[in-house]
Amino acid sequence: MRLWFRPAFAGAFFGGLHGFGRHGWHARWHRHQAARWRDPAAWQQRAVQRVGDRLGLDEAQREAFAALLQRLHAQREALRGASDWRLDLRSLVQDDTFDRWRAEDLLHARVQALREQGPQVIAALAGFYDRLDARQQQAVRQWLDRWGLPH
């Protein structure tokens, strides 16, 4: 064989395997993410367990964290609305002109959901954070620093 043929063949072969492996990982990740929202109660239970173990939460603190997650889930569902966003977007561009009135109605529905659910989420977050002791609060602040939030 020519000198260039073997490396080219090997590169194409192993490059193809790399791409196939990456696609497989990508598909598994999306299945995992989709499964997370199919059963929110199981996801919430796992999140309470992991955060509780990491911060050393007692039972009352775990209940407060579970209440916070329930409020966040309710807010997320309220923001999503009853209809599918893809159908809403399609209805906006159905005619020759963009349906500005319908777009504003969709926006106002989302803002109204935030106004209704927002204070409950804030109260749940405050209830959880206020139940933490100083060491746990410091651990939360360190986690936020690692997450990249500005001071």
PDB file of C-alpha atoms in Angstrom:
ATOM      1  CA  MET A   1       0.000   0.000   0.000  1.00  0.00           C
ATOM      2  CA  ARG A   2       1.037   3.509  -0.513  1.00  0.00           C
ATOM      3  CA  LEU A   3       2.467   5.367   2.441  1.00  0.00           C
ATOM      4  CA  TRP A   4      -0.455   7.801   2.770  1.00  0.00           C
ATOM      5  CA  PHE A   5      -3.222   5.217   2.398  1.00  0.00           C
ATOM      6  CA  ARG A   6      -2.919   3.433   5.752  1.00  0.00           C
ATOM      7  CA  PRO A   7      -2.966   6.570   7.941  1.00  0.00           C
ATOM      8  CA  ALA A   8      -5.834   8.016   5.917  1.00  0.00           C
ATOM      9  CA  PHE A   9      -7.839   4.795   6.241  1.00  0.00           C
ATOM     10  CA  ALA A  10      -7.110   4.557   9.973  1.00  0.00           C
ATOM     11  CA  GLY A  11      -8.060   8.199  10.508  1.00  0.00           C
ATOM     12  CA  ALA A  12     -11.340   7.792   8.653  1.00  0.00           C
ATOM     13  CA  PHE A  13     -12.165   4.587  10.523  1.00  0.00           C
ATOM     14  CA  PHE A  14     -11.374   5.862  14.012  1.00  0.00           C
ATOM     15  CA  GLY A  15     -12.880   9.259  13.274  1.00  0.00           C
ATOM     16  CA  GLY A  16     -16.099   7.517  12.291  1.00  0.00           C
ATOM     17  CA  LEU A  17     -16.075   5.535  15.521  1.00  0.00           C
ATOM     18  CA  HIS A  18     -15.540   8.718  17.480  1.00  0.00           C
ATOM     19  CA  GLY A  19     -18.511  10.376  15.789  1.00  0.00           C
ATOM     20  CA  PHE A  20     -20.682   7.319  16.338  1.00  0.00           C
ATOM     21  CA  GLY A  21     -19.753   7.197  19.998  1.00  0.00           C
ATOM     22  CA  ARG A  22     -20.438  10.859  20.462  1.00  0.00           C
ATOM     23  CA  HIS A  23     -23.841  10.530  18.833  1.00  0.00           C
ATOM     24  CA  GLY A  24     -24.673   7.634  21.106  1.00  0.00           C
ATOM     25  CA  TRP A  25     -23.726   9.637  24.180  1.00  0.00           C
ATOM     26  CA  HIS A  26     -25.711  12.620  22.929  1.00  0.00           C
ATOM     27  CA  ALA A  27     -28.835  10.514  22.414  1.00  0.00           C
ATOM     28  CA  ARG A  28     -28.503   8.909  25.844  1.00  0.00           C
ATOM     29  CA  TRP A  29     -28.147  12.326  27.458  1.00  0.00           C
ATOM     30  CA  HIS A  30     -31.310  13.640  25.807  1.00  0.00           C
ATOM     31  CA  ARG A  31     -33.238  10.520  26.805  1.00  0.00           C
ATOM     32  CA  HIS A  32     -32.049  11.103  30.374  1.00  0.00           C
ATOM     33  CA  GLN A  33     -33.149  14.733  30.283  1.00  0.00           C
ATOM     34  CA  ALA A  34     -36.539  13.816  28.821  1.00  0.00           C
ATOM     35  CA  ALA A  35     -37.052  11.118  31.448  1.00  0.00           C
ATOM     36  CA  ARG A  36     -36.367  13.687  34.156  1.00  0.00           C
ATOM     37  CA  TRP A  37     -39.497  15.624  33.222  1.00  0.00           C
ATOM     38  CA  ARG A  38     -41.687  12.575  32.609  1.00  0.00           C
ATOM     39  CA  ASP A  39     -41.635  11.756  36.314  1.00  0.00           C
ATOM     40  CA  PRO A  40     -41.096  14.991  38.235  1.00  0.00           C
ATOM     41  CA  ALA A  41     -41.877  13.376  41.594  1.00  0.00           C
ATOM     42  CA  ALA A  42     -39.015  10.894  41.223  1.00  0.00           C
ATOM     43  CA  TRP A  43     -36.683  13.659  40.022  1.00  0.00           C
ATOM     44  CA  GLN A  44     -37.698  15.816  42.989  1.00  0.00           C
ATOM     45  CA  GLN A  45     -37.125  12.966  45.440  1.00  0.00           C
ATOM     46  CA  ARG A  46     -33.664  12.356  44.005  1.00  0.00           C
ATOM     47  CA  ALA A  47     -32.827  16.079  44.132  1.00  0.00           C
ATOM     48  CA  VAL A  48     -33.934  16.322  47.764  1.00  0.00           C
ATOM     49  CA  GLN A  49     -31.808  13.275  48.587  1.00  0.00           C
ATOM     50  CA  ARG A  50     -28.684  14.591  46.828  1.00  0.00           C
ATOM     51  CA  VAL A  51     -28.892  18.149  48.154  1.00  0.00           C
ATOM     52  CA  GLY A  52     -29.822  16.858  51.595  1.00  0.00           C
ATOM     53  CA  ASP A  53     -26.789  14.594  51.670  1.00  0.00           C
ATOM     54  CA  ARG A  54     -24.465  17.289  50.375  1.00  0.00           C
ATOM     55  CA  LEU A  55     -25.614  19.965  52.829  1.00  0.00           C
ATOM     56  CA  GLY A  56     -26.396  17.641  55.728  1.00  0.00           C
ATOM     57  CA  LEU A  57     -30.047  18.678  55.956  1.00  0.00           C
ATOM     58  CA  ASP A  58     -32.322  17.482  58.729  1.00  0.00           C
ATOM     59  CA  GLU A  59     -35.899  16.344  58.068  1.00  0.00           C
ATOM     60  CA  ALA A  60     -37.506  19.801  58.435  1.00  0.00           C
ATOM     61  CA  GLN A  61     -34.948  21.319  56.044  1.00  0.00           C
ATOM     62  CA  ARG A  62     -35.554  18.513  53.525  1.00  0.00           C
ATOM     63  CA  GLU A  63     -39.294  19.203  53.680  1.00  0.00           C
ATOM     64  CA  ALA A  64     -38.670  22.912  53.086  1.00  0.00           C
ATOM     65  CA  PHE A  65     -36.435  22.086  50.108  1.00  0.00           C
ATOM     66  CA  ALA A  66     -39.092  19.713  48.734  1.00  0.00           C
ATOM     67  CA  ALA A  67     -41.686  22.497  49.080  1.00  0.00           C
ATOM     68  CA  LEU A  68     -39.356  24.838  47.169  1.00  0.00           C
ATOM     69  CA  LEU A  69     -38.989  22.306  44.360  1.00  0.00           C
ATOM     70  CA  GLN A  70     -42.759  21.843  44.210  1.00  0.00           C
ATOM     71  CA  ARG A  71     -43.257  25.594  43.915  1.00  0.00           C
ATOM     72  CA  LEU A  72     -40.624  25.833  41.184  1.00  0.00           C
ATOM     73  CA  HIS A  73     -42.299  23.003  39.282  1.00  0.00           C
ATOM     74  CA  ALA A  74     -45.712  24.686  39.616  1.00  0.00           C
ATOM     75  CA  GLN A  75     -44.240  27.947  38.321  1.00  0.00           C
ATOM     76  CA  ARG A  76     -42.614  26.153  35.398  1.00  0.00           C
ATOM     77  CA  GLU A  77     -45.906  24.508  34.476  1.00  0.00           C
ATOM     78  CA  ALA A  78     -47.735  27.835  34.749  1.00  0.00           C
ATOM     79  CA  LEU A  79     -45.160  29.495  32.492  1.00  0.00           C
ATOM     80  CA  ARG A  80     -45.467  26.729  29.936  1.00  0.00           C
ATOM     81  CA  GLY A  81     -49.201  27.293  29.704  1.00  0.00           C
ATOM     82  CA  ALA A  82     -51.843  24.850  28.599  1.00  0.00           C
ATOM     83  CA  SER A  83     -50.953  24.874  24.923  1.00  0.00           C
ATOM     84  CA  ASP A  84     -47.880  23.749  23.029  1.00  0.00           C
ATOM     85  CA  TRP A  85     -45.475  26.629  22.285  1.00  0.00           C
ATOM     86  CA  ARG A  86     -44.848  25.278  18.778  1.00  0.00           C
ATOM     87  CA  LEU A  87     -48.542  25.540  17.941  1.00  0.00           C
ATOM     88  CA  ASP A  88     -48.632  29.028  19.451  1.00  0.00           C
ATOM     89  CA  LEU A  89     -45.697  30.110  17.299  1.00  0.00           C
ATOM     90  CA  ARG A  90     -47.277  28.588  14.219  1.00  0.00           C
ATOM     91  CA  SER A  91     -50.519  30.461  14.904  1.00  0.00           C
ATOM     92  CA  LEU A  92     -48.573  33.747  15.037  1.00  0.00           C
ATOM     93  CA  VAL A  93     -47.193  33.321  11.524  1.00  0.00           C
ATOM     94  CA  GLN A  94     -50.212  31.560   9.992  1.00  0.00           C
ATOM     95  CA  ASP A  95     -51.351  34.547   7.929  1.00  0.00           C
ATOM     96  CA  ASP A  96     -49.513  37.010   5.717  1.00  0.00           C
ATOM     97  CA  THR A  97     -48.823  39.289   8.695  1.00  0.00           C
ATOM     98  CA  PHE A  98     -47.467  38.537  12.135  1.00  0.00           C
ATOM     99  CA  ASP A  99     -50.290  38.334  14.706  1.00  0.00           C
ATOM    100  CA  ARG A 100     -49.103  40.962  17.154  1.00  0.00           C
ATOM    101  CA  TRP A 101     -52.254  40.834  19.300  1.00  0.00           C
ATOM    102  CA  ARG A 102     -51.954  37.100  19.846  1.00  0.00           C
ATOM    103  CA  ALA A 103     -48.240  37.455  20.638  1.00  0.00           C
ATOM    104  CA  GLU A 104     -49.026  40.095  23.253  1.00  0.00           C
ATOM    105  CA  ASP A 105     -51.732  37.855  24.731  1.00  0.00           C
ATOM    106  CA  LEU A 106     -49.200  35.027  25.039  1.00  0.00           C
ATOM    107  CA  LEU A 107     -46.719  37.390  26.682  1.00  0.00           C
ATOM    108  CA  HIS A 108     -49.310  38.707  29.129  1.00  0.00           C
ATOM    109  CA  ALA A 109     -50.298  35.148  30.067  1.00  0.00           C
ATOM    110  CA  ARG A 110     -46.668  34.377  30.951  1.00  0.00           C
ATOM    111  CA  VAL A 111     -46.289  37.611  32.925  1.00  0.00           C
ATOM    112  CA  GLN A 112     -49.520  36.862  34.794  1.00  0.00           C
ATOM    113  CA  ALA A 113     -48.229  33.379  35.659  1.00  0.00           C
ATOM    114  CA  LEU A 114     -45.054  34.963  37.061  1.00  0.00           C
ATOM    115  CA  ARG A 115     -47.084  37.424  39.106  1.00  0.00           C
ATOM    116  CA  GLU A 116     -49.233  34.656  40.557  1.00  0.00           C
ATOM    117  CA  GLN A 117     -46.511  32.066  41.233  1.00  0.00           C
ATOM    118  CA  GLY A 118     -43.544  34.343  41.936  1.00  0.00           C
ATOM    119  CA  PRO A 119     -44.372  35.351  45.521  1.00  0.00           C
ATOM    120  CA  GLN A 120     -44.961  31.692  46.440  1.00  0.00           C
ATOM    121  CA  VAL A 121     -41.586  30.714  45.009  1.00  0.00           C
ATOM    122  CA  ILE A 122     -39.885  33.546  46.892  1.00  0.00           C
ATOM    123  CA  ALA A 123     -41.602  32.529  50.131  1.00  0.00           C
ATOM    124  CA  ALA A 124     -40.559  28.885  49.654  1.00  0.00           C
ATOM    125  CA  LEU A 125     -36.965  29.894  48.887  1.00  0.00           C
ATOM    126  CA  ALA A 126     -36.831  32.188  51.919  1.00  0.00           C
ATOM    127  CA  GLY A 127     -38.342  29.481  54.111  1.00  0.00           C
ATOM    128  CA  PHE A 128     -35.715  26.990  53.004  1.00  0.00           C
ATOM    129  CA  TYR A 129     -32.751  29.358  53.284  1.00  0.00           C
ATOM    130  CA  ASP A 130     -33.788  30.706  56.682  1.00  0.00           C
ATOM    131  CA  ARG A 131     -33.899  27.164  58.088  1.00  0.00           C
ATOM    132  CA  LEU A 132     -30.272  26.533  57.165  1.00  0.00           C
ATOM    133  CA  ASP A 133     -27.608  27.008  59.804  1.00  0.00           C
ATOM    134  CA  ALA A 134     -24.553  29.225  59.196  1.00  0.00           C
ATOM    135  CA  ARG A 135     -22.384  26.375  57.889  1.00  0.00           C
ATOM    136  CA  GLN A 136     -25.051  25.283  55.400  1.00  0.00           C
ATOM    137  CA  GLN A 137     -25.670  28.863  54.254  1.00  0.00           C
ATOM    138  CA  GLN A 138     -21.940  29.263  53.651  1.00  0.00           C
ATOM    139  CA  ALA A 139     -21.946  26.044  51.601  1.00  0.00           C
ATOM    140  CA  VAL A 140     -24.812  27.423  49.487  1.00  0.00           C
ATOM    141  CA  ARG A 141     -22.913  30.681  48.918  1.00  0.00           C
ATOM    142  CA  GLN A 142     -19.778  28.745  47.901  1.00  0.00           C
ATOM    143  CA  TRP A 143     -21.838  26.685  45.474  1.00  0.00           C
ATOM    144  CA  LEU A 144     -23.215  29.895  43.952  1.00  0.00           C
ATOM    145  CA  ASP A 145     -19.659  31.260  43.640  1.00  0.00           C
ATOM    146  CA  ARG A 146     -18.589  28.114  41.795  1.00  0.00           C
ATOM    147  CA  TRP A 147     -21.657  28.468  39.591  1.00  0.00           C
ATOM    148  CA  GLY A 148     -20.308  31.831  38.466  1.00  0.00           C
ATOM    149  CA  LEU A 149     -22.793  34.272  39.932  1.00  0.00           C
ATOM    150  CA  PRO A 150     -21.382  37.761  40.522  1.00  0.00           C
ATOM    151  CA  HIS A 151     -21.046  39.175  44.051  1.00  0.00           C
TER     152      HIS A 151
END
